[in-house]
């Protein structure tokens, strides 16, 4: 079976590693011949995932296509789908998710709890929505990793808003941010991974470290799982989805957003779960039985982020020391250049003991530094 991946970043790279277990011929489309996935696929195609012509030419003749980022040309995917290429998830589902406005409208239409919102076209419109403050302004399309998200505490911050179609959301008093990955088979059967909980570094707005399974009261877990299932039900497509949720101070649960693809919050599943998120997506695309998503052991993920003040060929200071730590798995993405704040890899730790996970996560953060 010939399967194409739109995007050749670290998620594509890990998806390709999992493909080695199956009989599949892999193709990657990306505009950088040195991208992390370029050398792991059977066929690398240089091109732009946002271009109709590039995506269409890439997909024609393939049996199936998946994505590692939602910023893809869905019109080309719709045409390919019409011509019989299987697309995971469906272009219709990608279209809904790709724009935060249509995504929020889906939640609203189906009464899935998600922060209250209004759609805005420009920053000046925020003057009409004081009742939403403190709020979060999110650009409809093109934002990722916290770019495209702006906190509007009060009137003073209005100038920080976006002059493009966006949503203005009420701010949730967050106790915990969690994510649940859901696999949906072509027969409609689904499987939930145990939730992961995030600890965010407010200065970079990037994940600090992550623990899984999230430590949650049973009732909160049930609510979160019910919401994740409701989201995928209404997206109505096979594929793999990551539903990001907020647990507030009252233990209420809200959907923040959904990613229609393998997700950073699921990196640990390679070592920590019986079937990884990557394995699960291959099972879905190859129409095999779904795997066992359960954890083998609890785990933590530490992201390896380029140090401030260093740009250039990466040097992994402290790598040996981390490689000596038991039950610790280093993943370097092979990016040719480090930059301040750039995600260069991650480390997974597995242990029965959450205190051990937290201790090691902090130790790794202070030991392994990416300089140039
Ligand atoms: P991105 O798509 O860039 O990841 P998100 O919508 O996930 O953006 O927002 C980034 C972060 O901003 C979230 O992880 C959360 O910490 C914070 N955030 C987003 N929306 C809200 C909200 N309604 N209330 C409180 N915090 C929020």
Tab-separated table of N, CA and C in Angstrom, residues 6 8 13 32 39 61 63 89 94 112 115 241 267 281 308 324 347 351-354 367:
chain	number	residue	atom	x	y	z
A	6	UNK	N	1.551	14.398	4.396
A	6	UNK	CA	1.751	15.822	4.104
A	6	UNK	C	2.462	16.442	5.294
A	8	UNK	N	6.800	17.005	6.756
A	8	UNK	CA	7.945	16.143	7.068
A	8	UNK	C	8.659	16.551	8.342
A	13	UNK	N	8.301	12.154	11.049
A	13	UNK	CA	9.460	11.280	11.280
A	13	UNK	C	9.076	10.093	12.162
A	32	UNK	N	11.263	21.277	2.356
A	32	UNK	CA	12.638	21.348	2.842
A	32	UNK	C	13.244	19.941	2.768
A	39	UNK	N	14.603	11.587	5.216
A	39	UNK	CA	15.453	10.422	4.942
A	39	UNK	C	14.879	9.123	5.494
A	61	UNK	N	-2.396	8.665	-7.476
A	61	UNK	CA	-1.672	7.394	-7.575
A	61	UNK	C	-1.366	6.763	-6.227
A	63	UNK	N	-2.561	5.291	-2.443
A	63	UNK	CA	-3.757	4.638	-1.904
A	63	UNK	C	-4.368	5.461	-0.778
A	89	UNK	N	-7.385	12.324	8.432
A	89	UNK	CA	-8.834	12.267	8.474
A	89	UNK	C	-9.421	12.874	7.216
A	94	UNK	N	-10.728	18.005	8.382
A	94	UNK	CA	-9.549	18.910	8.443
A	94	UNK	C	-10.020	20.351	8.252
A	112	UNK	N	-21.125	20.943	22.913
A	112	UNK	CA	-19.933	20.404	23.572
A	112	UNK	C	-19.318	21.559	24.362
A	115	UNK	N	-15.021	27.108	25.885
A	115	UNK	CA	-15.187	28.483	26.358
A	115	UNK	C	-16.090	29.309	25.429
A	241	UNK	N	-7.083	11.654	16.368
A	241	UNK	CA	-7.380	13.022	16.799
A	241	UNK	C	-6.844	13.243	18.206
A	267	UNK	N	3.778	11.698	22.199
A	267	UNK	CA	5.123	11.161	21.944
A	267	UNK	C	5.463	9.985	22.862
A	281	UNK	N	-2.374	4.923	14.184
A	281	UNK	CA	-2.768	5.549	12.912
A	281	UNK	C	-2.473	4.616	11.737
A	308	UNK	N	18.319	29.898	24.677
A	308	UNK	CA	18.428	31.320	24.333
A	308	UNK	C	19.870	31.641	23.973
A	324	UNK	N	22.579	7.923	30.292
A	324	UNK	CA	22.913	6.981	31.382
A	324	UNK	C	21.743	6.778	32.334
A	347	UNK	N	12.498	13.898	25.417
A	347	UNK	CA	12.941	12.734	26.175
A	347	UNK	C	11.723	12.152	26.873
A	351	UNK	N	8.118	5.249	34.454
A	351	UNK	CA	8.305	4.818	35.839
A	351	UNK	C	6.950	4.552	36.478
A	352	UNK	N	6.943	3.677	37.472
A	352	UNK	CA	5.743	3.422	38.254
A	352	UNK	C	5.402	4.550	39.196
A	353	UNK	N	6.389	5.421	39.429
A	353	UNK	CA	6.319	6.385	40.514
A	353	UNK	C	6.321	7.813	39.940
A	354	UNK	N	5.211	8.564	40.163
A	354	UNK	CA	5.114	9.920	39.603
A	354	UNK	C	6.184	10.853	40.177
A	367	UNK	N	19.944	19.329	32.760
A	367	UNK	CA	21.177	18.661	32.344
A	367	UNK	C	21.425	18.808	30.841
